Tab-separated table of C-alpha atoms (C1' of nucleotides) in Angstrom:
chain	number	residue	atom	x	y	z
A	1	UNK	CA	71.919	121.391	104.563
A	2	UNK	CA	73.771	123.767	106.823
A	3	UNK	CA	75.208	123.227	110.468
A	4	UNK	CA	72.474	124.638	112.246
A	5	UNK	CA	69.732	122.395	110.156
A	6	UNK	CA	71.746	119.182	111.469
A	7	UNK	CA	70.575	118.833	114.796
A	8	UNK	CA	68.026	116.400	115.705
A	9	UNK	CA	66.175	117.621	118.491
A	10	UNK	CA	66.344	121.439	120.013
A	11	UNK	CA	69.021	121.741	122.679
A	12	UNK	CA	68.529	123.499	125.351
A	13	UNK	CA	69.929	127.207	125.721
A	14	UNK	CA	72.848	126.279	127.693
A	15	UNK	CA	73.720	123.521	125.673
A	16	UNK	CA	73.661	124.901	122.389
A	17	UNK	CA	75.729	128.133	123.709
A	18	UNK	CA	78.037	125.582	124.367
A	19	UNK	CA	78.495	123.386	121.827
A	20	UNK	CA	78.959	127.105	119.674
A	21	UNK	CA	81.520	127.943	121.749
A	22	UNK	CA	83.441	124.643	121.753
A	23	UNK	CA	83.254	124.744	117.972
A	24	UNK	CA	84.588	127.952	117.729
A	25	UNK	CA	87.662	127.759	120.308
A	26	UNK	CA	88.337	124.525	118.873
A	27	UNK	CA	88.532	125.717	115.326
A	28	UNK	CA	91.166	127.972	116.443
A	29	UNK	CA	92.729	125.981	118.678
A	30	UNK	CA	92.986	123.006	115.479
A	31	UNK	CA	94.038	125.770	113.228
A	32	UNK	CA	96.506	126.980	115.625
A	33	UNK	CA	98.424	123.693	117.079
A	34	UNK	CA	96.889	120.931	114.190
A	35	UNK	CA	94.257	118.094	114.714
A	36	UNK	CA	96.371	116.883	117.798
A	37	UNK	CA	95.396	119.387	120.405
A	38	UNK	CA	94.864	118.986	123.753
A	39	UNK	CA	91.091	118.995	124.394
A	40	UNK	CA	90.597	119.501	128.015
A	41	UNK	CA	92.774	122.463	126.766
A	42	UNK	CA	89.972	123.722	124.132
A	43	UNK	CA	87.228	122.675	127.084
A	44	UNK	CA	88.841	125.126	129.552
A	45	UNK	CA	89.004	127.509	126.882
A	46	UNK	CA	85.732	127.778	126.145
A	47	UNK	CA	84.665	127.700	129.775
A	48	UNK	CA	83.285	124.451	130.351
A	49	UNK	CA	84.527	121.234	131.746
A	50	UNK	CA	85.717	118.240	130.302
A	51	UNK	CA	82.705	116.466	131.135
A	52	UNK	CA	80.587	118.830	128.728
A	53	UNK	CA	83.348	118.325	125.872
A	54	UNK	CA	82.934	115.041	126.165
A	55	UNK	CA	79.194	115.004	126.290
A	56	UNK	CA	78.766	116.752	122.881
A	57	UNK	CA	81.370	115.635	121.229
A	58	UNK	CA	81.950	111.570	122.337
A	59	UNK	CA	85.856	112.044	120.642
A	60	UNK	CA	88.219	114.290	119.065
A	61	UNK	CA	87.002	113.239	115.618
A	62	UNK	CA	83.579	114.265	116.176
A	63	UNK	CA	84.906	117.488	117.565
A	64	UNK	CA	86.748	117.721	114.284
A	65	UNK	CA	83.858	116.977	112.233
A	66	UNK	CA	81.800	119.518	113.807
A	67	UNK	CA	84.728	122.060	112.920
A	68	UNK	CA	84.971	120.990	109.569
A	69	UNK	CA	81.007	120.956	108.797
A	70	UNK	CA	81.644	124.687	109.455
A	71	UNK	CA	83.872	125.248	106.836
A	72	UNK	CA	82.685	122.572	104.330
A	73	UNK	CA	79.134	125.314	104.442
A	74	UNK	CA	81.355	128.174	103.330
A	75	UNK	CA	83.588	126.212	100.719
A	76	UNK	CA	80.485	125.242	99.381
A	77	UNK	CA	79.094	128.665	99.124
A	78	UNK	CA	81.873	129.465	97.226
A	79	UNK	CA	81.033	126.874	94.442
A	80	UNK	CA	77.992	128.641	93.767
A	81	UNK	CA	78.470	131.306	91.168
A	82	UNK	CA	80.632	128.647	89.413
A	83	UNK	CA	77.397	126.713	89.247
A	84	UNK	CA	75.747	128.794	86.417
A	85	UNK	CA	79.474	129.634	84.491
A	86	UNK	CA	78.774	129.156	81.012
A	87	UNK	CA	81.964	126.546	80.567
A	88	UNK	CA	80.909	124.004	83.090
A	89	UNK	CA	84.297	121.713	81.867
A	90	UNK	CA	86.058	124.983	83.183
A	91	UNK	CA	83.892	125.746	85.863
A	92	UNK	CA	84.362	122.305	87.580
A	93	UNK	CA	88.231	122.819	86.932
A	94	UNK	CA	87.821	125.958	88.523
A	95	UNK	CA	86.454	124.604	91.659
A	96	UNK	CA	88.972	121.839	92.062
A	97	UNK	CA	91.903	124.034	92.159
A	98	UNK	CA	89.407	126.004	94.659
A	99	UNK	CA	89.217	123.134	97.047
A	100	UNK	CA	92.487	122.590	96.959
A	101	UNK	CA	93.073	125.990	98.039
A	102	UNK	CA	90.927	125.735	100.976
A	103	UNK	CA	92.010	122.860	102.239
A	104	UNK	CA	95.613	124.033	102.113
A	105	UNK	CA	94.496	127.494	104.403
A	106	UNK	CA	92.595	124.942	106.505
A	107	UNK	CA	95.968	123.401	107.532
A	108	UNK	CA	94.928	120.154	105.891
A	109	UNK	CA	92.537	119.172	108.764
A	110	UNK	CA	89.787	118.679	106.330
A	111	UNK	CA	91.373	116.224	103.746
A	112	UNK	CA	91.279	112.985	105.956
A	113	UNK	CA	87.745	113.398	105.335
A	114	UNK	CA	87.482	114.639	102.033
A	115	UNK	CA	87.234	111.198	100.081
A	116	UNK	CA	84.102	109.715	102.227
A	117	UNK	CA	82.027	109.560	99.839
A	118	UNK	CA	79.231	108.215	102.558
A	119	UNK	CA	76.922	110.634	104.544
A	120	UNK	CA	79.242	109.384	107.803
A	121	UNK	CA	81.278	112.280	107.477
A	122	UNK	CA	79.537	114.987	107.041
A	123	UNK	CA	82.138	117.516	106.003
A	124	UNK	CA	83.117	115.098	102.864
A	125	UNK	CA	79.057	115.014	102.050
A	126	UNK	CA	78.689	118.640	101.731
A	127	UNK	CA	81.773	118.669	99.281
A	128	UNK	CA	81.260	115.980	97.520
A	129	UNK	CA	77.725	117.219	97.001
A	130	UNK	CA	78.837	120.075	95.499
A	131	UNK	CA	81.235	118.630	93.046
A	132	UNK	CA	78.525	115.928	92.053
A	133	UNK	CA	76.611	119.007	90.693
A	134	UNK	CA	79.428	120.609	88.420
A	135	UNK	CA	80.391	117.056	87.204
A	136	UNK	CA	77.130	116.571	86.145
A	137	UNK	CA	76.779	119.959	84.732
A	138	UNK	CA	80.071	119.283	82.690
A	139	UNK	CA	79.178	115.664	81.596
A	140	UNK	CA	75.896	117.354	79.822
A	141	UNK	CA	77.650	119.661	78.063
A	142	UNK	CA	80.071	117.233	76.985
A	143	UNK	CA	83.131	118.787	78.603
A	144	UNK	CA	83.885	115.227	80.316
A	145	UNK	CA	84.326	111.539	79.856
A	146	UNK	CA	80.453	110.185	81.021
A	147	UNK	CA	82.442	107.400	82.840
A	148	UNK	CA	84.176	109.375	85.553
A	149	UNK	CA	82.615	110.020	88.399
A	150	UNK	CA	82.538	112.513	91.095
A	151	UNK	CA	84.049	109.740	93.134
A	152	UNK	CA	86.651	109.002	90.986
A	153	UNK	CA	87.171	112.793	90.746
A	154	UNK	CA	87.457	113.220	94.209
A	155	UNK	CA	89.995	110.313	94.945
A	156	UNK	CA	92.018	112.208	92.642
A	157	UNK	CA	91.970	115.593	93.745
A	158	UNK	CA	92.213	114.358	97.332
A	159	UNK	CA	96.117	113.578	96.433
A	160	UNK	CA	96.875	117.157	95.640
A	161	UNK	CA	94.785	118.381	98.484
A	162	UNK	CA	96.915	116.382	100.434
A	163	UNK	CA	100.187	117.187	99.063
A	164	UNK	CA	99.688	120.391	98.987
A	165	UNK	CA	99.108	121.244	102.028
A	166	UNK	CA	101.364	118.846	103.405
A	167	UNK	CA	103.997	121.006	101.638
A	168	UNK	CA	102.856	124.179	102.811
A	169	UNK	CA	103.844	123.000	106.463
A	170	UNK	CA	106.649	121.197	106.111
A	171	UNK	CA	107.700	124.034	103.508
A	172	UNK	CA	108.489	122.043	100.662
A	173	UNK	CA	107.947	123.348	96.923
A	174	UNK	CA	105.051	121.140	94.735
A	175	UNK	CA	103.680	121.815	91.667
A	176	UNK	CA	100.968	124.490	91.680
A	177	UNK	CA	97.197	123.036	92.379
A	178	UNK	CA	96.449	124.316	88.922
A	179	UNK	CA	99.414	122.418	87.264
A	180	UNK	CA	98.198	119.273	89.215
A	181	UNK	CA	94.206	119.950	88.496
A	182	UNK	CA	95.485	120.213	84.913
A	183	UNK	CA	96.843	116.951	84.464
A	184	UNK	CA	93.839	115.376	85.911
A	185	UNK	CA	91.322	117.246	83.886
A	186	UNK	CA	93.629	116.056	80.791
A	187	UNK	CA	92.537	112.884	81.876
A	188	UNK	CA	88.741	112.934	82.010
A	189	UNK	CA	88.189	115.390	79.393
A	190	UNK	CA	86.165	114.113	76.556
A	191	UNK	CA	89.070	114.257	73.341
B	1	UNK	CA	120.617	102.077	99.214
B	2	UNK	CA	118.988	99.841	102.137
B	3	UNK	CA	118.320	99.950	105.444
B	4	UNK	CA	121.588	98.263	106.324
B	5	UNK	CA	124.102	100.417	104.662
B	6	UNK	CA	122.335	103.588	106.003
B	7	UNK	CA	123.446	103.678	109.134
B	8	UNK	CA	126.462	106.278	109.910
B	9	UNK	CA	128.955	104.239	112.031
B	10	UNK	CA	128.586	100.702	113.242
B	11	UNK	CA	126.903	99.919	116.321
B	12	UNK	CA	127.285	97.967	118.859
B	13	UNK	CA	126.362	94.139	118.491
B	14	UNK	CA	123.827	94.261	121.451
B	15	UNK	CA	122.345	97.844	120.011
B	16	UNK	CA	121.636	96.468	116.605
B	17	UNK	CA	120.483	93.480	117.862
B	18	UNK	CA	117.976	96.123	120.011
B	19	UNK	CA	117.326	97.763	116.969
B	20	UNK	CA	116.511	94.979	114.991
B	21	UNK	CA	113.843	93.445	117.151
B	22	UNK	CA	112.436	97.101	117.905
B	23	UNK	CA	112.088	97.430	113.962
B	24	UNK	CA	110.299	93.934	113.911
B	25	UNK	CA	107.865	94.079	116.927
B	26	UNK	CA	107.105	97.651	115.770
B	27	UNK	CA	105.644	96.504	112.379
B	28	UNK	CA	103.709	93.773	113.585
B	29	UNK	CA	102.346	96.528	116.179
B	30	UNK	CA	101.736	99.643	113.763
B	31	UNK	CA	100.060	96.585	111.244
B	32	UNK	CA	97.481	95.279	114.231
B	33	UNK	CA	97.132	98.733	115.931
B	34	UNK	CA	97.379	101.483	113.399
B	35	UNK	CA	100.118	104.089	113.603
B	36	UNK	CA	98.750	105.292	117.483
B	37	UNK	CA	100.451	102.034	118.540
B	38	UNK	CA	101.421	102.509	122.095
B	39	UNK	CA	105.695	102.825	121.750
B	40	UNK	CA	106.171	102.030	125.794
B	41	UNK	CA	104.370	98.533	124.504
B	42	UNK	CA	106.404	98.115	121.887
B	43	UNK	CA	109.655	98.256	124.090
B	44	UNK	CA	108.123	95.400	126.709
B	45	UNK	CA	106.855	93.385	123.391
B	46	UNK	CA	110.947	93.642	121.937
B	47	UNK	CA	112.300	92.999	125.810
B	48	UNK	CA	113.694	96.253	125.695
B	49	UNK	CA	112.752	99.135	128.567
B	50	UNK	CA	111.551	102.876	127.094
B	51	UNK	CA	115.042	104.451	127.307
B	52	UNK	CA	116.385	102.183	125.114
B	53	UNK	CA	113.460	102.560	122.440
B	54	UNK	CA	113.870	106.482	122.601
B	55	UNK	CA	117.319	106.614	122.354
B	56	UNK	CA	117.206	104.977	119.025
B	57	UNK	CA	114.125	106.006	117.987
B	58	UNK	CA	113.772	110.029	119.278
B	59	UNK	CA	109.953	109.654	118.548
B	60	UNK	CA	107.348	108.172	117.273
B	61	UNK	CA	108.086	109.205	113.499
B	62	UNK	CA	111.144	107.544	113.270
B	63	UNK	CA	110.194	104.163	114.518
B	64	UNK	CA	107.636	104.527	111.813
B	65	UNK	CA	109.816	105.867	109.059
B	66	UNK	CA	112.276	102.745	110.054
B	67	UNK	CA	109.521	100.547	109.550
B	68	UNK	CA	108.209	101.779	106.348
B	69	UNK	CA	111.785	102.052	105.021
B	70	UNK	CA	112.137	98.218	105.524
B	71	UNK	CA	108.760	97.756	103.764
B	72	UNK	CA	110.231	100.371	100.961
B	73	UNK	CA	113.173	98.247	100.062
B	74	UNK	CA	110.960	95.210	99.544
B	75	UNK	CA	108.096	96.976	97.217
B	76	UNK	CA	110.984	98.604	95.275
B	77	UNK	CA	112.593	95.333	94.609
B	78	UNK	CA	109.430	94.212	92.915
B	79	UNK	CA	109.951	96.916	90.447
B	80	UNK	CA	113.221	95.766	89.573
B	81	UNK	CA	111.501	93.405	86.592
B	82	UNK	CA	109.567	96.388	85.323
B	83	UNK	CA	112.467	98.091	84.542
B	84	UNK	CA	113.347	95.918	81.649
B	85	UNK	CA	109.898	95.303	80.412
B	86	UNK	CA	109.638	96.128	77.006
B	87	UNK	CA	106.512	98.954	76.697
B	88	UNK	CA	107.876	101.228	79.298
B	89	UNK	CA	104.640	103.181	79.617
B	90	UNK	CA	102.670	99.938	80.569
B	91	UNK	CA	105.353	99.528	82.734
B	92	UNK	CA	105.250	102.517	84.815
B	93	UNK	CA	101.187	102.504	84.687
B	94	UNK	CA	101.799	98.954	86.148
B	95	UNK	CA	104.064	99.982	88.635
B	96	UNK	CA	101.848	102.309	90.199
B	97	UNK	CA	99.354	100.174	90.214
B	98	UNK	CA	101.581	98.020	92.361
B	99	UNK	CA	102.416	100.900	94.805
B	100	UNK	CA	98.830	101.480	95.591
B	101	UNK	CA	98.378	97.838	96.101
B	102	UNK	CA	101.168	97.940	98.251
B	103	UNK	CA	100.298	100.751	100.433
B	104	UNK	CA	96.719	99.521	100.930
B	105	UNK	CA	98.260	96.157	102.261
B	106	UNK	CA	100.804	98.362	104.513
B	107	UNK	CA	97.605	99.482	106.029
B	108	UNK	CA	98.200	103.211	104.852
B	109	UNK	CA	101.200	103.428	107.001
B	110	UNK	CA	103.360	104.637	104.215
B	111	UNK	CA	101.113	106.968	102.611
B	112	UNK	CA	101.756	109.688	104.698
B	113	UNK	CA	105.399	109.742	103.595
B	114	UNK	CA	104.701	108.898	100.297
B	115	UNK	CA	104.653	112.362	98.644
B	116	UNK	CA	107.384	113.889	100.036
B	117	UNK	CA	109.975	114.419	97.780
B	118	UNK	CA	113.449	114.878	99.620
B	119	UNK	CA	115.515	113.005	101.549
B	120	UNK	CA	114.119	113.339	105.177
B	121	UNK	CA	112.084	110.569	104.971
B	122	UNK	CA	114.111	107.609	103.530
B	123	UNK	CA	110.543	105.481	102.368
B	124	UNK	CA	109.854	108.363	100.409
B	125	UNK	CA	113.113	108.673	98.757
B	126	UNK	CA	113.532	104.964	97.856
B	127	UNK	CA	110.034	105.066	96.362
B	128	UNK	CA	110.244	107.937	94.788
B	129	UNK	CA	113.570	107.229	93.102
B	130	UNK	CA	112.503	103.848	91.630
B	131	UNK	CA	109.368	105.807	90.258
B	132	UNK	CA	111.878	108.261	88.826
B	133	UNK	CA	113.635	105.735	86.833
B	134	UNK	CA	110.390	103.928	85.446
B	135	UNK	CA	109.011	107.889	84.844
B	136	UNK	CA	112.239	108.264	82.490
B	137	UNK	CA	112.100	105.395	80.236
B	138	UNK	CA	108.478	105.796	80.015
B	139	UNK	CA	109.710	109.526	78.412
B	140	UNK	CA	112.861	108.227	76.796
B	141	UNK	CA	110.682	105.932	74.838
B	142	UNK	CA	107.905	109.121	73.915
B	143	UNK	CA	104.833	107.285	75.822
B	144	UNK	CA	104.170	109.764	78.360
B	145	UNK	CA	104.612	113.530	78.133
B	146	UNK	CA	108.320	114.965	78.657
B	147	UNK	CA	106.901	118.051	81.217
B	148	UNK	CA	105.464	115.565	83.484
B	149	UNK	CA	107.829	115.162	86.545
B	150	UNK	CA	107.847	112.348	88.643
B	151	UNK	CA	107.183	114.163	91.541
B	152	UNK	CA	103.987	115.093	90.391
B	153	UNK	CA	102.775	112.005	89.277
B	154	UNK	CA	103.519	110.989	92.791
B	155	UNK	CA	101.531	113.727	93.964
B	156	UNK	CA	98.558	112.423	91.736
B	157	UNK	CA	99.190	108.839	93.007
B	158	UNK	CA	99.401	109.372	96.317
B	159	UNK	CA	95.372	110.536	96.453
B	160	UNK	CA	94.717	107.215	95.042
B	161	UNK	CA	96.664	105.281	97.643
B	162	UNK	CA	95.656	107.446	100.306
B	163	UNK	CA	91.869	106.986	98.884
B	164	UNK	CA	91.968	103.083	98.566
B	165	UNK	CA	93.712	102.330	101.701
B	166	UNK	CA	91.383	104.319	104.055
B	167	UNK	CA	88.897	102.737	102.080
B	168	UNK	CA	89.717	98.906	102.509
B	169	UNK	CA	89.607	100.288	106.423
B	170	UNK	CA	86.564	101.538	106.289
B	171	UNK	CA	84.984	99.469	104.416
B	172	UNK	CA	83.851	101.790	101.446
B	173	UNK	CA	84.339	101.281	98.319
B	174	UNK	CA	86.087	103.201	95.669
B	175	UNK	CA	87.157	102.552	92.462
B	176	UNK	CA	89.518	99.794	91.782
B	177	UNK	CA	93.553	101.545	91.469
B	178	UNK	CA	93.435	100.317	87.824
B	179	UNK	CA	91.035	102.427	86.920
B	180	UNK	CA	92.263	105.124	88.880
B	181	UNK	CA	95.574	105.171	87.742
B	182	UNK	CA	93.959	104.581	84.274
B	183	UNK	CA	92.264	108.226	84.255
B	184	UNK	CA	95.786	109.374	85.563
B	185	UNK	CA	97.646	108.034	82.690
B	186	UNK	CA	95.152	108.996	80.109
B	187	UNK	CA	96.284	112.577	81.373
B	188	UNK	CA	100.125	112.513	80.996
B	189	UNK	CA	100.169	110.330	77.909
B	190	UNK	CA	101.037	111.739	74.488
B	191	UNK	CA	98.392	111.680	72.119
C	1	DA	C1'	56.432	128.058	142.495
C	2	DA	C1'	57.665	123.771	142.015
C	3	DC	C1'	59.291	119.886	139.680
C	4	DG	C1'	61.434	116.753	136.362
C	5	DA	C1'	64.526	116.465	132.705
C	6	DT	C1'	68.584	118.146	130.924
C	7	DA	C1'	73.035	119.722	131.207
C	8	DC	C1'	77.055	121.166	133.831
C	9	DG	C1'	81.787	120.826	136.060
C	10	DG	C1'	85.602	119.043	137.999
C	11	DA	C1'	87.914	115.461	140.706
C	12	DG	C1'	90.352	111.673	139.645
C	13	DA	C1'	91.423	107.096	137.477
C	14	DC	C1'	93.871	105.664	133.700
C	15	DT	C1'	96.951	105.387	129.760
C	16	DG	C1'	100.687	106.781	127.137
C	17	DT	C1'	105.028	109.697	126.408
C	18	DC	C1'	109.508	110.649	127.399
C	19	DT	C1'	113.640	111.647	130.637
C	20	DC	C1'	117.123	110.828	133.852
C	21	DC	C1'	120.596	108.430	135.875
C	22	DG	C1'	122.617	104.453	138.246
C	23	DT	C1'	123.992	99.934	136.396
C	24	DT	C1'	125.572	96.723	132.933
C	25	DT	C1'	127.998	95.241	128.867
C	26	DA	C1'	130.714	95.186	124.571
C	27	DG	C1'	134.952	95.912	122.496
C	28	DC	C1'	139.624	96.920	122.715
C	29	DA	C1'	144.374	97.289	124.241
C	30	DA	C1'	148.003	95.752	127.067
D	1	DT	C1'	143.149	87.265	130.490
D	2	DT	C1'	142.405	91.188	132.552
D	3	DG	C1'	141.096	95.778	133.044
D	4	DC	C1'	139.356	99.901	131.325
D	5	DT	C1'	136.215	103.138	128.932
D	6	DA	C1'	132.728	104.401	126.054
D	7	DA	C1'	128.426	102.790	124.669
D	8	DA	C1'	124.190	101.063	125.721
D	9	DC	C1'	120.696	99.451	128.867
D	10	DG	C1'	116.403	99.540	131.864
D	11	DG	C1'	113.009	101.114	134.602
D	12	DA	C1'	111.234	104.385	138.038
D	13	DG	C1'	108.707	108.238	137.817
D	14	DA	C1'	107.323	113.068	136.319
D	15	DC	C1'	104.176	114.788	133.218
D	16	DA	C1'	100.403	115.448	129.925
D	17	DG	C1'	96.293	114.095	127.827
D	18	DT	C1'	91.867	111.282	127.681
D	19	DC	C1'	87.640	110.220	129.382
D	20	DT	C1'	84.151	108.901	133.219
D	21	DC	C1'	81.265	109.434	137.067
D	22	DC	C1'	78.224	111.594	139.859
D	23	DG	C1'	76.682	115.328	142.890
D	24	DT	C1'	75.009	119.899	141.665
D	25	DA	C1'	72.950	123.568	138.981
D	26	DT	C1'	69.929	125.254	135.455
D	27	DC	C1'	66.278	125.242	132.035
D	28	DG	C1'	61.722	125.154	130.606
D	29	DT	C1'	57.241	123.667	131.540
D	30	DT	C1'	52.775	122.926	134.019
DNA sequence: AACGATACGGAGACTGTCTCCGTTTAGCAA
DNA sequence: TTGCTAAACGGAGACAGTCTCCGTATCGTT
């Protein structure tokens, strides 16, 4: 389940050279000026016209998708050495306060999409994914209520994703992800 | 502290009067056509031309922030009861139960101003002050623990609101906010 | 080498934002 | 009342961004 894997049916050279480059100017260009920028501005970029923009990607939140897919593969990778921690309870805290982390570097273009818990967007799949298999890895070694789920857990932690890196733009002080992870995991750990 | 009183120095009978019906058309608006509501439409909808729109709204943020500080005003007065209800703790669980509720209905309009914590956005403030008062009797009274601020448990709530009301637009389904703000409680309650 | 399918690019129609400035109006003082 | 001034209005229009359409170019295959 990585980027490349995605694609229905080979492009043709062109085309795929393309849609790379797109993803990859736009990625800056979103990191640089936010989910708002201009994309005949990220088509010229990247050397193509509009009309090829437009053709791969039918509207700015595809686009966006695409970008985020990209980074949802290597936030994932990230989760996996906590996969085979020997606390799971702390492992999955662990990765929480991770994610919010990355979303906070990633300007925050990633958390509209983080709660999805539906295959639609595909960014929120890969993430929620790999939370699914840390929850579960906690719940069997007790470390967590069995009636949360990774849903649940998400909704939650999409709040301090969200605040956080709200606040790291508009430069305002919150409590530290770990603080805020803390309090939830209070919550849905098994007493 | 409502929208009346907050303005610096009185205006002129036919610029309130403006005001007023660009505050009302622009909620009906923002409620059919999500936040992206076209502004220039607004104006022709409150028989006003652009100028006059801009001029007392610089942008699009401010019409928006008057129109959620309106909606503030009312969801804060229906805290007022909880204030004197006799299990403070149920009280402020219940109370944020309300605010998510509310937000859903506002169509998520709020819930990007929901979590921040000064004064630059007024819907935030009034919110978060009326939460502040509930979050203190809830302490006073020993039912939730005293190094939980207020603005944290905002923080925390806000994912929930944000989750539910992007939900209801969607058409997902998530967890019901009882349950939600449930797991939160169980987190900052004493024990 | 030739041909069909696939993809490209950019002109341009369209929509929305926001400004500028000449005109109107409210409020006040005489 | 009348007249004056500051405040407010409105709408034309410059500008920026979105997205489509279609003639042209390129790929990959036979």
């Amino acid at each position: 389940m990585t980027a490349e894997t995605r694609a229905p049916r080979p492009m043709r050279a062109d085309a795929r050279r393309n849609y790379e480059k797109l993803v990859a100017v736009a990625t800056e260009s979103f990191l640089a000026n936010g989910p708002e920028a201009s994309l005949d501005e990220i088509a010229k970029r990247a050397g193509v016209g509009p009309g090829t923009l437009y053709r791969h990607f039918p509207n700015r939140e595809a686009l966006l998708d695409a970008v985020c897919v990209q980074w949802a593969d290597s936030v994932a990778a990230d989760a996996a050495p906590l996969l085979s921690a020997e606390d799971p309870t702390a492992a999955l805290s662990e990765w929480l306060v991770r994610l919010v982390d990355h979303v906070g570097a990633f300007k925050g273009l990633a958390s509209a999409l983080l709660l999805s818990s539906e295959r639609k967007h595909d960014t929120a799949w890969v993430l929620h994914h790999t939370s699914e298999e840390l929850v579960e890895r906690a719940k069997a070694a007790g470390g967590i209520r069995p009636d949360v789920t990774t849903s649940e857990l998400m909704q939650l932690t999409s709040g301090i994703t969200y605040a956080c890196s709200n606040a790291k733009q508009s430069g305002k002080t919150v409590s530290a992800p770990e603080r805020l992870i803390g309090l939830i995991m209070d919550g849905v750990r098994t007493r």
